[in-house]
PDB file of C-alpha atoms and ligand atoms in Angstrom:
ATOM      1  CA  UNK A   1       3.097  26.049 -31.867  1.00 96.00           C
ATOM      2  CA  UNK A   2       6.335  27.163 -30.222  1.00 98.00           C
ATOM      3  CA  UNK A   3       8.082  26.682 -26.885  1.00 98.00           C
ATOM      4  CA  UNK A   4       9.856  29.840 -25.755  1.00 98.00           C
ATOM      5  CA  UNK A   5      13.016  29.064 -23.788  1.00 99.00           C
ATOM      6  CA  UNK A   6      16.006  31.142 -22.660  1.00 99.00           C
ATOM      7  CA  UNK A   7      18.031  30.953 -25.891  1.00 98.00           C
ATOM      8  CA  UNK A   8      15.771  29.064 -28.307  1.00 99.00           C
ATOM      9  CA  UNK A   9      12.194  29.395 -29.552  1.00 98.00           C
ATOM     10  CA  UNK A  10      11.548  25.723 -30.255  1.00 98.00           C
ATOM     11  CA  UNK A  11       9.231  24.959 -33.192  1.00 98.00           C
ATOM     12  CA  UNK A  12       6.889  22.139 -32.161  1.00 98.00           C
ATOM     13  CA  UNK A  13       5.289  21.606 -35.582  1.00 97.00           C
ATOM     14  CA  UNK A  14       7.342  18.380 -35.707  1.00 97.00           C
ATOM     15  CA  UNK A  15       7.701  16.229 -32.588  1.00 98.00           C
ATOM     16  CA  UNK A  16      10.864  16.888 -30.603  1.00 98.00           C
ATOM     17  CA  UNK A  17      13.046  14.405 -28.733  1.00 99.00           C
ATOM     18  CA  UNK A  18      14.361  15.249 -25.270  1.00 99.00           C
ATOM     19  CA  UNK A  19      17.331  13.029 -24.372  1.00 98.00           C
ATOM     20  CA  UNK A  20      17.798  12.013 -20.734  1.00 98.00           C
ATOM     21  CA  UNK A  21      21.154  12.664 -19.049  1.00 98.00           C
ATOM     22  CA  UNK A  22      21.315  11.314 -15.495  1.00 96.00           C
ATOM     23  CA  UNK A  23      24.179  12.635 -13.406  1.00 95.00           C
ATOM     24  CA  UNK A  24      23.611  10.327 -10.452  1.00 85.00           C
ATOM     25  CA  UNK A  25      26.297   8.262  -8.676  1.00 77.00           C
ATOM     26  CA  UNK A  26      24.978   5.073 -10.298  1.00 71.00           C
ATOM     27  CA  UNK A  27      25.236   6.505 -13.837  1.00 68.00           C
ATOM     28  CA  UNK A  28      28.573   8.227 -14.539  1.00 67.00           C
ATOM     29  CA  UNK A  29      30.444   7.847 -11.305  1.00 61.00           C
ATOM     30  CA  UNK A  30      34.079   7.527 -10.446  1.00 60.00           C
ATOM     31  CA  UNK A  31      33.374   8.892  -6.984  1.00 59.00           C
ATOM     32  CA  UNK A  32      32.873  12.554  -7.845  1.00 58.00           C
ATOM     33  CA  UNK A  33      36.113  13.268  -9.734  1.00 60.00           C
ATOM     34  CA  UNK A  34      36.376  15.130 -13.057  1.00 61.00           C
ATOM     35  CA  UNK A  35      35.797  11.876 -14.957  1.00 71.00           C
ATOM     36  CA  UNK A  36      32.135  12.007 -14.007  1.00 89.00           C
ATOM     37  CA  UNK A  37      31.698  15.333 -15.781  1.00 95.00           C
ATOM     38  CA  UNK A  38      33.608  14.142 -18.856  1.00 95.00           C
ATOM     39  CA  UNK A  39      31.516  10.986 -19.064  1.00 95.00           C
ATOM     40  CA  UNK A  40      28.261  12.916 -18.726  1.00 97.00           C
ATOM     41  CA  UNK A  41      29.313  15.398 -21.424  1.00 98.00           C
ATOM     42  CA  UNK A  42      30.366  12.530 -23.708  1.00 98.00           C
ATOM     43  CA  UNK A  43      26.866  11.121 -23.224  1.00 98.00           C
ATOM     44  CA  UNK A  44      25.384  14.548 -24.091  1.00 98.00           C
ATOM     45  CA  UNK A  45      27.389  14.660 -27.342  1.00 98.00           C
ATOM     46  CA  UNK A  46      26.346  11.121 -28.191  1.00 98.00           C
ATOM     47  CA  UNK A  47      22.634  11.893 -27.696  1.00 98.00           C
ATOM     48  CA  UNK A  48      22.994  14.984 -29.899  1.00 99.00           C
ATOM     49  CA  UNK A  49      24.711  12.960 -32.640  1.00 98.00           C
ATOM     50  CA  UNK A  50      21.778  10.539 -32.433  1.00 98.00           C
ATOM     51  CA  UNK A  51      19.336  13.358 -33.105  1.00 98.00           C
ATOM     52  CA  UNK A  52      18.219  14.668 -29.712  1.00 99.00           C
ATOM     53  CA  UNK A  53      16.652  18.152 -29.907  1.00 99.00           C
ATOM     54  CA  UNK A  54      16.855  18.945 -26.170  1.00 99.00           C
ATOM     55  CA  UNK A  55      18.996  17.514 -23.336  1.00 99.00           C
ATOM     56  CA  UNK A  56      17.457  17.043 -19.888  1.00 98.00           C
ATOM     57  CA  UNK A  57      20.135  16.956 -17.191  1.00 98.00           C
ATOM     58  CA  UNK A  58      19.317  15.770 -13.673  1.00 97.00           C
ATOM     59  CA  UNK A  59      21.233  14.857 -10.516  1.00 94.00           C
ATOM     60  CA  UNK A  60      18.582  13.259  -8.342  1.00 88.00           C
ATOM     61  CA  UNK A  61      16.936   9.907  -8.937  1.00 79.00           C
ATOM     62  CA  UNK A  62      13.150  10.282  -8.943  1.00 71.00           C
ATOM     63  CA  UNK A  63      12.502   6.570  -9.299  1.00 69.00           C
ATOM     64  CA  UNK A  64       9.850   5.141  -6.999  1.00 69.00           C
ATOM     65  CA  UNK A  65      11.350   4.581  -3.553  1.00 72.00           C
ATOM     66  CA  UNK A  66      14.387   6.803  -4.203  1.00 74.00           C
ATOM     67  CA  UNK A  67      15.579   8.960  -1.330  1.00 74.00           C
ATOM     68  CA  UNK A  68      15.988  12.716  -1.760  1.00 77.00           C
ATOM     69  CA  UNK A  69      19.481  14.135  -2.335  1.00 81.00           C
ATOM     70  CA  UNK A  70      20.826  17.176  -0.478  1.00 89.00           C
ATOM     71  CA  UNK A  71      21.062  20.503  -2.280  1.00 94.00           C
ATOM     72  CA  UNK A  72      24.863  20.768  -1.992  1.00 93.00           C
ATOM     73  CA  UNK A  73      25.337  17.295  -3.436  1.00 91.00           C
ATOM     74  CA  UNK A  74      22.948  17.950  -6.319  1.00 93.00           C
ATOM     75  CA  UNK A  75      24.675  21.271  -7.126  1.00 96.00           C
ATOM     76  CA  UNK A  76      28.096  19.595  -7.030  1.00 94.00           C
ATOM     77  CA  UNK A  77      26.955  16.871  -9.432  1.00 94.00           C
ATOM     78  CA  UNK A  78      24.979  18.914 -11.900  1.00 97.00           C
ATOM     79  CA  UNK A  79      26.493  22.394 -12.282  1.00 98.00           C
ATOM     80  CA  UNK A  80      29.764  21.362 -13.985  1.00 97.00           C
ATOM     81  CA  UNK A  81      27.813  19.215 -16.450  1.00 98.00           C
ATOM     82  CA  UNK A  82      25.348  22.041 -17.172  1.00 98.00           C
ATOM     83  CA  UNK A  83      28.225  24.431 -17.780  1.00 98.00           C
ATOM     84  CA  UNK A  84      29.722  22.123 -20.415  1.00 98.00           C
ATOM     85  CA  UNK A  85      26.367  21.178 -21.953  1.00 98.00           C
ATOM     86  CA  UNK A  86      25.421  24.844 -22.427  1.00 98.00           C
ATOM     87  CA  UNK A  87      28.254  25.082 -24.977  1.00 98.00           C
ATOM     88  CA  UNK A  88      26.848  22.283 -27.168  1.00 98.00           C
ATOM     89  CA  UNK A  89      24.452  24.554 -29.086  1.00 98.00           C
ATOM     90  CA  UNK A  90      21.157  22.867 -28.155  1.00 98.00           C
ATOM     91  CA  UNK A  91      18.464  23.679 -25.601  1.00 99.00           C
ATOM     92  CA  UNK A  92      19.458  22.458 -22.127  1.00 99.00           C
ATOM     93  CA  UNK A  93      16.913  21.520 -19.493  1.00 99.00           C
ATOM     94  CA  UNK A  94      17.603  21.164 -15.767  1.00 98.00           C
ATOM     95  CA  UNK A  95      15.627  18.352 -14.131  1.00 98.00           C
ATOM     96  CA  UNK A  96      15.171  19.516 -10.566  1.00 97.00           C
ATOM     97  CA  UNK A  97      12.433  20.438  -8.107  1.00 96.00           C
ATOM     98  CA  UNK A  98      14.751  22.468  -5.843  1.00 97.00           C
ATOM     99  CA  UNK A  99      14.660  26.282  -6.034  1.00 98.00           C
ATOM    100  CA  UNK A 100      18.418  26.535  -5.224  1.00 98.00           C
ATOM    101  CA  UNK A 101      19.220  24.324  -8.215  1.00 98.00           C
ATOM    102  CA  UNK A 102      16.892  26.340 -10.429  1.00 98.00           C
ATOM    103  CA  UNK A 103      18.527  29.612  -9.351  1.00 98.00           C
ATOM    104  CA  UNK A 104      22.050  28.335 -10.014  1.00 98.00           C
ATOM    105  CA  UNK A 105      21.090  26.707 -13.331  1.00 98.00           C
ATOM    106  CA  UNK A 106      19.251  29.806 -14.570  1.00 98.00           C
ATOM    107  CA  UNK A 107      22.258  31.952 -13.598  1.00 98.00           C
ATOM    108  CA  UNK A 108      24.383  29.729 -15.860  1.00 98.00           C
ATOM    109  CA  UNK A 109      21.927  30.332 -18.701  1.00 98.00           C
ATOM    110  CA  UNK A 110      19.940  27.090 -18.764  1.00 99.00           C
ATOM    111  CA  UNK A 111      17.061  27.087 -21.281  1.00 99.00           C
ATOM    112  CA  UNK A 112      14.364  25.048 -19.527  1.00 99.00           C
ATOM    113  CA  UNK A 113      13.421  24.061 -15.981  1.00 99.00           C
ATOM    114  CA  UNK A 114      11.809  20.607 -15.859  1.00 98.00           C
ATOM    115  CA  UNK A 115      10.162  20.198 -12.464  1.00 98.00           C
ATOM    116  CA  UNK A 116       8.468  16.889 -11.599  1.00 98.00           C
ATOM    117  CA  UNK A 117       6.839  18.777  -8.715  1.00 98.00           C
ATOM    118  CA  UNK A 118       5.354  21.530 -10.945  1.00 98.00           C
ATOM    119  CA  UNK A 119       7.025  24.334  -8.930  1.00 98.00           C
ATOM    120  CA  UNK A 120       5.278  23.485  -5.656  1.00 98.00           C
ATOM    121  CA  UNK A 121       8.503  23.555  -3.561  1.00 97.00           C
ATOM    122  CA  UNK A 122       9.137  26.756  -1.555  1.00 97.00           C
ATOM    123  CA  UNK A 123      10.684  29.438  -3.784  1.00 98.00           C
ATOM    124  CA  UNK A 124      10.540  27.376  -6.986  1.00 98.00           C
ATOM    125  CA  UNK A 125       7.773  29.314  -8.720  1.00 98.00           C
ATOM    126  CA  UNK A 126       9.528  32.592  -7.810  1.00 98.00           C
ATOM    127  CA  UNK A 127      12.725  31.442  -9.551  1.00 98.00           C
ATOM    128  CA  UNK A 128      11.114  30.956 -12.956  1.00 98.00           C
ATOM    129  CA  UNK A 129       8.782  33.938 -12.523  1.00 98.00           C
ATOM    130  CA  UNK A 130      11.826  36.170 -11.922  1.00 98.00           C
ATOM    131  CA  UNK A 131      13.385  34.959 -15.190  1.00 98.00           C
ATOM    132  CA  UNK A 132      12.336  36.774 -18.380  1.00 98.00           C
ATOM    133  CA  UNK A 133      12.185  33.847 -20.792  1.00 98.00           C
ATOM    134  CA  UNK A 134      13.164  30.369 -19.550  1.00 99.00           C
ATOM    135  CA  UNK A 135      10.955  27.477 -20.632  1.00 99.00           C
ATOM    136  CA  UNK A 136       9.167  25.454 -17.960  1.00 99.00           C
ATOM    137  CA  UNK A 137       7.790  21.925 -17.907  1.00 99.00           C
ATOM    138  CA  UNK A 138       5.031  21.344 -15.357  1.00 98.00           C
ATOM    139  CA  UNK A 139       4.630  17.663 -14.465  1.00 98.00           C
ATOM    140  CA  UNK A 140       1.826  16.008 -12.544  1.00 98.00           C
ATOM    141  CA  UNK A 141       2.701  13.817  -9.571  1.00 98.00           C
ATOM    142  CA  UNK A 142       0.385  12.397  -6.919  1.00 97.00           C
ATOM    143  CA  UNK A 143       2.267  12.113  -3.598  1.00 93.00           C
ATOM    144  CA  UNK A 144       6.065  12.239  -3.464  1.00 88.00           C
ATOM    145  CA  UNK A 145       8.693   9.947  -5.017  1.00 86.00           C
ATOM    146  CA  UNK A 146       9.412   7.995  -1.804  1.00 84.00           C
ATOM    147  CA  UNK A 147       5.810   6.847  -1.354  1.00 84.00           C
ATOM    148  CA  UNK A 148       3.877   7.750  -4.510  1.00 83.00           C
ATOM    149  CA  UNK A 149       3.403   4.182  -5.769  1.00 86.00           C
ATOM    150  CA  UNK A 150       1.959   2.945  -2.442  1.00 86.00           C
ATOM    151  CA  UNK A 151      -1.716   3.266  -3.384  1.00 86.00           C
ATOM    152  CA  UNK A 152      -2.478   5.811  -6.107  1.00 92.00           C
ATOM    153  CA  UNK A 153      -6.208   6.633  -6.209  1.00 95.00           C
ATOM    154  CA  UNK A 154      -8.141   8.762  -8.712  1.00 97.00           C
ATOM    155  CA  UNK A 155     -11.737   9.314  -9.680  1.00 97.00           C
ATOM    156  CA  UNK A 156     -11.029  10.237 -13.303  1.00 98.00           C
ATOM    157  CA  UNK A 157      -7.256  10.246 -13.730  1.00 98.00           C
ATOM    158  CA  UNK A 158      -7.286  12.180 -17.022  1.00 98.00           C
ATOM    159  CA  UNK A 159      -9.534  14.924 -15.686  1.00 98.00           C
ATOM    160  CA  UNK A 160      -7.638  15.214 -12.397  1.00 98.00           C
ATOM    161  CA  UNK A 161      -4.228  15.357 -14.096  1.00 98.00           C
ATOM    162  CA  UNK A 162      -5.489  17.914 -16.645  1.00 98.00           C
ATOM    163  CA  UNK A 163      -7.150  20.099 -14.002  1.00 98.00           C
ATOM    164  CA  UNK A 164      -4.021  20.064 -11.824  1.00 98.00           C
ATOM    165  CA  UNK A 165      -1.732  21.001 -14.729  1.00 98.00           C
ATOM    166  CA  UNK A 166      -3.951  23.824 -15.950  1.00 98.00           C
ATOM    167  CA  UNK A 167      -4.274  25.193 -12.392  1.00 98.00           C
ATOM    168  CA  UNK A 168      -0.477  25.184 -12.001  1.00 98.00           C
ATOM    169  CA  UNK A 169      -0.074  26.818 -15.428  1.00 98.00           C
ATOM    170  CA  UNK A 170      -2.562  29.547 -14.465  1.00 98.00           C
ATOM    171  CA  UNK A 171      -0.637  30.185 -11.245  1.00 98.00           C
ATOM    172  CA  UNK A 172       2.608  30.597 -13.205  1.00 98.00           C
ATOM    173  CA  UNK A 173       0.915  32.904 -15.685  1.00 98.00           C
ATOM    174  CA  UNK A 174      -0.404  35.102 -12.893  1.00 98.00           C
ATOM    175  CA  UNK A 175       3.156  35.231 -11.537  1.00 98.00           C
ATOM    176  CA  UNK A 176       4.282  36.587 -14.914  1.00 98.00           C
ATOM    177  CA  UNK A 177       5.321  33.499 -16.886  1.00 98.00           C
ATOM    178  CA  UNK A 178       4.119  33.860 -20.490  1.00 98.00           C
ATOM    179  CA  UNK A 179       1.926  31.034 -21.852  1.00 98.00           C
ATOM    180  CA  UNK A 180       4.449  30.317 -24.628  1.00 98.00           C
ATOM    181  CA  UNK A 181       7.043  29.339 -21.998  1.00 98.00           C
ATOM    182  CA  UNK A 182       4.844  26.600 -20.491  1.00 98.00           C
ATOM    183  CA  UNK A 183       4.670  22.899 -21.393  1.00 98.00           C
ATOM    184  CA  UNK A 184       2.504  20.341 -19.552  1.00 98.00           C
ATOM    185  CA  UNK A 185       3.368  16.716 -18.718  1.00 98.00           C
ATOM    186  CA  UNK A 186       1.000  14.046 -17.308  1.00 98.00           C
ATOM    187  CA  UNK A 187       3.854  12.472 -15.296  1.00 98.00           C
ATOM    188  CA  UNK A 188       3.703   8.862 -16.418  1.00 98.00           C
ATOM    189  CA  UNK A 189       4.556   6.612 -13.439  1.00 97.00           C
ATOM    190  CA  UNK A 190       4.415   9.342 -10.798  1.00 97.00           C
ATOM    191  CA  UNK A 191       1.730   8.191  -8.360  1.00 97.00           C
ATOM    192  CA  UNK A 192      -0.106   6.150 -11.002  1.00 98.00           C
ATOM    193  CA  UNK A 193      -0.797   2.482 -11.595  1.00 97.00           C
ATOM    194  CA  UNK A 194      -0.112   0.920 -14.999  1.00 98.00           C
ATOM    195  CA  UNK A 195      -3.863   1.175 -15.687  1.00 98.00           C
ATOM    196  CA  UNK A 196      -3.810   4.910 -14.881  1.00 98.00           C
ATOM    197  CA  UNK A 197      -0.799   5.441 -17.156  1.00 98.00           C
ATOM    198  CA  UNK A 198      -2.374   3.626 -20.116  1.00 98.00           C
ATOM    199  CA  UNK A 199      -5.632   5.501 -19.625  1.00 98.00           C
ATOM    200  CA  UNK A 200      -3.598   8.736 -19.847  1.00 98.00           C
ATOM    201  CA  UNK A 201      -2.213   7.451 -23.163  1.00 98.00           C
ATOM    202  CA  UNK A 202      -5.584   6.292 -24.538  1.00 98.00           C
ATOM    203  CA  UNK A 203      -7.242   9.585 -23.676  1.00 98.00           C
ATOM    204  CA  UNK A 204      -4.187  11.816 -24.122  1.00 98.00           C
ATOM    205  CA  UNK A 205      -6.119  14.071 -26.539  1.00 97.00           C
ATOM    206  CA  UNK A 206      -8.082  15.361 -23.525  1.00 97.00           C
ATOM    207  CA  UNK A 207      -4.839  16.919 -22.251  1.00 98.00           C
ATOM    208  CA  UNK A 208      -4.282  18.757 -25.538  1.00 97.00           C
ATOM    209  CA  UNK A 209      -7.392  20.908 -25.547  1.00 87.00           C
ATOM    210  CA  UNK A 210      -5.864  23.088 -22.889  1.00 86.00           C
ATOM    211  CA  UNK A 211      -3.778  25.146 -25.333  1.00 91.00           C
ATOM    212  CA  UNK A 212      -0.367  24.143 -23.956  1.00 98.00           C
ATOM    213  CA  UNK A 213       2.111  21.812 -25.651  1.00 98.00           C
ATOM    214  CA  UNK A 214       2.462  18.328 -24.137  1.00 98.00           C
ATOM    215  CA  UNK A 215       5.650  16.531 -23.098  1.00 99.00           C
ATOM    216  CA  UNK A 216       5.449  12.833 -22.205  1.00 99.00           C
ATOM    217  CA  UNK A 217       7.968  10.423 -20.688  1.00 98.00           C
ATOM    218  CA  UNK A 218       7.334   6.687 -21.050  1.00 98.00           C
ATOM    219  CA  UNK A 219      10.955   5.657 -21.483  1.00 98.00           C
ATOM    220  CA  UNK A 220      11.822   2.376 -19.677  1.00 98.00           C
ATOM    221  CA  UNK A 221       9.059   2.912 -17.114  1.00 98.00           C
ATOM    222  CA  UNK A 222       7.607   0.065 -15.077  1.00 97.00           C
ATOM    223  CA  UNK A 223       4.168   0.146 -16.736  1.00 98.00           C
ATOM    224  CA  UNK A 224       5.957  -1.040 -19.892  1.00 98.00           C
ATOM    225  CA  UNK A 225       7.585  -3.786 -17.828  1.00 98.00           C
ATOM    226  CA  UNK A 226       4.175  -4.755 -16.441  1.00 98.00           C
ATOM    227  CA  UNK A 227       2.953  -5.221 -20.016  1.00 98.00           C
ATOM    228  CA  UNK A 228       5.999  -6.970 -21.497  1.00 98.00           C
ATOM    229  CA  UNK A 229       7.416  -8.761 -18.474  1.00 98.00           C
ATOM    230  CA  UNK A 230      10.819  -7.173 -19.142  1.00 98.00           C
ATOM    231  CA  UNK A 231      13.261  -5.349 -16.867  1.00 97.00           C
ATOM    232  CA  UNK A 232      14.292  -1.673 -17.253  1.00 95.00           C
ATOM    233  CA  UNK A 233      17.324  -2.408 -19.464  1.00 96.00           C
ATOM    234  CA  UNK A 234      15.192  -4.449 -21.884  1.00 98.00           C
ATOM    235  CA  UNK A 235      12.340  -2.029 -22.547  1.00 98.00           C
ATOM    236  CA  UNK A 236      13.612  -0.164 -25.598  1.00 98.00           C
ATOM    237  CA  UNK A 237      11.073  -1.549 -28.098  1.00 98.00           C
ATOM    238  CA  UNK A 238       8.215  -0.947 -25.661  1.00 98.00           C
ATOM    239  CA  UNK A 239       9.520   2.569 -24.958  1.00 98.00           C
ATOM    240  CA  UNK A 240       9.743   3.435 -28.656  1.00 99.00           C
ATOM    241  CA  UNK A 241       6.210   2.116 -29.261  1.00 98.00           C
ATOM    242  CA  UNK A 242       4.888   4.192 -26.359  1.00 99.00           C
ATOM    243  CA  UNK A 243       6.677   7.307 -27.635  1.00 98.00           C
ATOM    244  CA  UNK A 244       5.189   6.818 -31.111  1.00 98.00           C
ATOM    245  CA  UNK A 245       1.703   6.258 -29.708  1.00 98.00           C
ATOM    246  CA  UNK A 246       2.070   9.428 -27.621  1.00 98.00           C
ATOM    247  CA  UNK A 247       3.198  11.430 -30.664  1.00 98.00           C
ATOM    248  CA  UNK A 248       0.376   9.958 -32.742  1.00 97.00           C
ATOM    249  CA  UNK A 249      -2.028  11.128 -30.038  1.00 97.00           C
ATOM    250  CA  UNK A 250      -0.563  14.635 -30.227  1.00 97.00           C
ATOM    251  CA  UNK A 251       2.429  14.808 -27.860  1.00 98.00           C
ATOM    252  CA  UNK A 252       4.874  17.541 -28.910  1.00 98.00           C
ATOM    253  CA  UNK A 253       7.946  16.338 -27.021  1.00 98.00           C
ATOM    254  CA  UNK A 254       8.989  12.869 -25.880  1.00 99.00           C
ATOM    255  CA  UNK A 255      11.526  12.405 -23.058  1.00 98.00           C
ATOM    256  CA  UNK A 256      13.617   9.313 -23.819  1.00 98.00           C
ATOM    257  CA  UNK A 257      16.767   7.376 -22.924  1.00 98.00           C
ATOM    258  CA  UNK A 258      17.079   5.682 -26.341  1.00 98.00           C
ATOM    259  CA  UNK A 259      17.415   8.659 -28.653  1.00 98.00           C
ATOM    260  CA  UNK A 260      18.710   6.873 -31.788  1.00 99.00           C
ATOM    261  CA  UNK A 261      15.901   4.301 -31.812  1.00 99.00           C
ATOM    262  CA  UNK A 262      13.240   6.932 -31.108  1.00 99.00           C
ATOM    263  CA  UNK A 263      14.513   9.257 -33.847  1.00 98.00           C
ATOM    264  CA  UNK A 264      14.541   6.360 -36.368  1.00 98.00           C
ATOM    265  CA  UNK A 265      11.000   5.408 -35.407  1.00 98.00           C
ATOM    266  CA  UNK A 266       9.798   9.018 -35.732  1.00 98.00           C
ATOM    267  CA  UNK A 267      11.312   9.235 -39.227  1.00 98.00           C
ATOM    268  CA  UNK A 268       9.301   6.189 -40.314  1.00 98.00           C
ATOM    269  CA  UNK A 269       6.178   7.484 -38.557  1.00 97.00           C
ATOM    270  CA  UNK A 270       6.594  10.809 -40.368  1.00 97.00           C
ATOM    271  CA  UNK A 271       7.101   9.130 -43.768  1.00 97.00           C
ATOM    272  CA  UNK A 272       3.926   7.095 -43.193  1.00 96.00           C
ATOM    273  CA  UNK A 273       1.991  10.379 -43.230  1.00 94.00           C
ATOM    274  CA  UNK A 274      -0.513   9.176 -40.680  1.00 88.00           C
ATOM    275  CA  UNK A 275      -3.259  11.552 -39.675  1.00 79.00           C
ATOM    276  CA  UNK A 276      -3.384  12.734 -36.088  1.00 72.00           C
ATOM    277  CA  UNK A 277      -1.437  15.638 -34.572  1.00 69.00           C
ATOM    278  CA  UNK A 278      -4.208  18.090 -35.541  1.00 58.00           C
ATOM    279  CA  UNK A 279      -5.164  15.943 -38.552  1.00 47.00           C
ATOM    280  CA  UNK A 280      -2.466  17.443 -40.756  1.00 46.00           C
ATOM    281  CA  UNK A 281       0.076  15.172 -42.393  1.00 45.00           C
ATOM    282  CA  UNK A 282       3.414  15.865 -40.765  1.00 41.00           C
ATOM    283  CA  UNK A 283       2.033  18.861 -38.903  1.00 41.00           C
TER     284      UNK A 283
HETATM  285  C1  8Y4 B 301      13.917   3.178 -15.609  1.00 69.95           C
HETATM  286  C2  8Y4 B 301      14.541   4.369 -15.838  1.00 69.95           C
HETATM  287  C3  8Y4 B 301      12.693   3.177 -14.992  1.00 69.95           C
HETATM  288  C4  8Y4 B 301      13.943   5.558 -15.463  1.00 69.95           C
HETATM  289  C5  8Y4 B 301      12.099   4.358 -14.605  1.00 69.95           C
HETATM  290  C6  8Y4 B 301      12.716   5.550 -14.843  1.00 69.95           C
HETATM  291  C7  8Y4 B 301       9.831  12.255 -16.140  1.00 69.95           C
HETATM  292  C8  8Y4 B 301      10.644  13.339 -15.802  1.00 69.95           C
HETATM  293  C9  8Y4 B 301      11.417  11.528 -14.896  1.00 69.95           C
HETATM  294  C10 8Y4 B 301       8.686  12.481 -16.961  1.00 69.95           C
HETATM  295  C11 8Y4 B 301       9.333  14.798 -16.991  1.00 69.95           C
HETATM  296  C12 8Y4 B 301      12.219   7.951 -14.880  1.00 69.95           C
HETATM  297  C13 8Y4 B 301      12.681  13.671 -14.400  1.00 69.95           C
HETATM  298  C14 8Y4 B 301      11.620   8.922 -13.959  1.00 69.95           C
HETATM  299  N1  8Y4 B 301      10.341  11.135 -15.582  1.00 69.95           N
HETATM  300  N2  8Y4 B 301      10.400  14.608 -16.212  1.00 69.95           N
HETATM  301  N3  8Y4 B 301      11.630  12.879 -15.009  1.00 69.95           N
HETATM  302  N4  8Y4 B 301       8.483  13.782 -17.366  1.00 69.95           N
HETATM  303  N5  8Y4 B 301       9.051  16.037 -17.440  1.00 69.95           N
HETATM  304  N6  8Y4 B 301      12.094   6.691 -14.407  1.00 69.95           N
HETATM  305  O1  8Y4 B 301       7.896  11.587 -17.286  1.00 69.95           O
HETATM  306  O2  8Y4 B 301      12.766   8.255 -15.900  1.00 69.95           O
HETATM  307  S1  8Y4 B 301      12.469  10.513 -13.951  1.00 69.95           S
END
């Protein structure tokens, strides 16, 4: 299985690690001066040296309760970092739900658009449909970031998430986006209780029989805190365990903060030759 992106056709026979690069004021900020860009690019290089296969660069916090950022501000934060990151020789993903950001990032040559809103914003679908080859990640979210954790309700969360993702994928395909460009993501933590999230992990195989590769992001999320009683900065072991469980259950790409630890764990998992991932050792 492959993921077609702008510059790279990514082989998903082995699980891939997407490293998270947040370009928000609380991450690499000296108040918007050039130091922010340098710090973000230094972080990119570090994640690559640790074994990241893809870098996901975003300028808006999508944590529960976070307030939306204006387009101009997001462009100002993210574009200089994207420009530098595109010279690092690895696939670069833009984490944004805004069509203006997508247009600017695709014009720079970005490889993947990762949209937590699955291209539901006005003009978003048109941006990727107009591009000949960029990769897209469609993520499920119930509600919107500001209010999504208020009272998430599902009948069957796995079925509803799967049906939504396949419907969005079909819409993109009808708009001209080739199937090989599309990856699905259940959106762990986005309008879901801890119980919903763990059910999505336990029954993750049900999201694989749809023919599209699966990307999953458990890294440092609050469901892991609910289980371990630990805060966001102390969830690395839980995050690595969740990433391994997701890969064991067939995930093709894991989105993580702690690249070095995840890559180490995947090496051991691979050497253990466990079945799973289509039943083939290492496949
Ligand atoms: C601590 C740190 C606690 C970060 C929570 C968080 C996903 C994603 C996010 C995901 C895809 C996050 C942009 C949320 N999560 N994109 N983005 N899949 N495709 N929260 O699961 O990391 S941001």
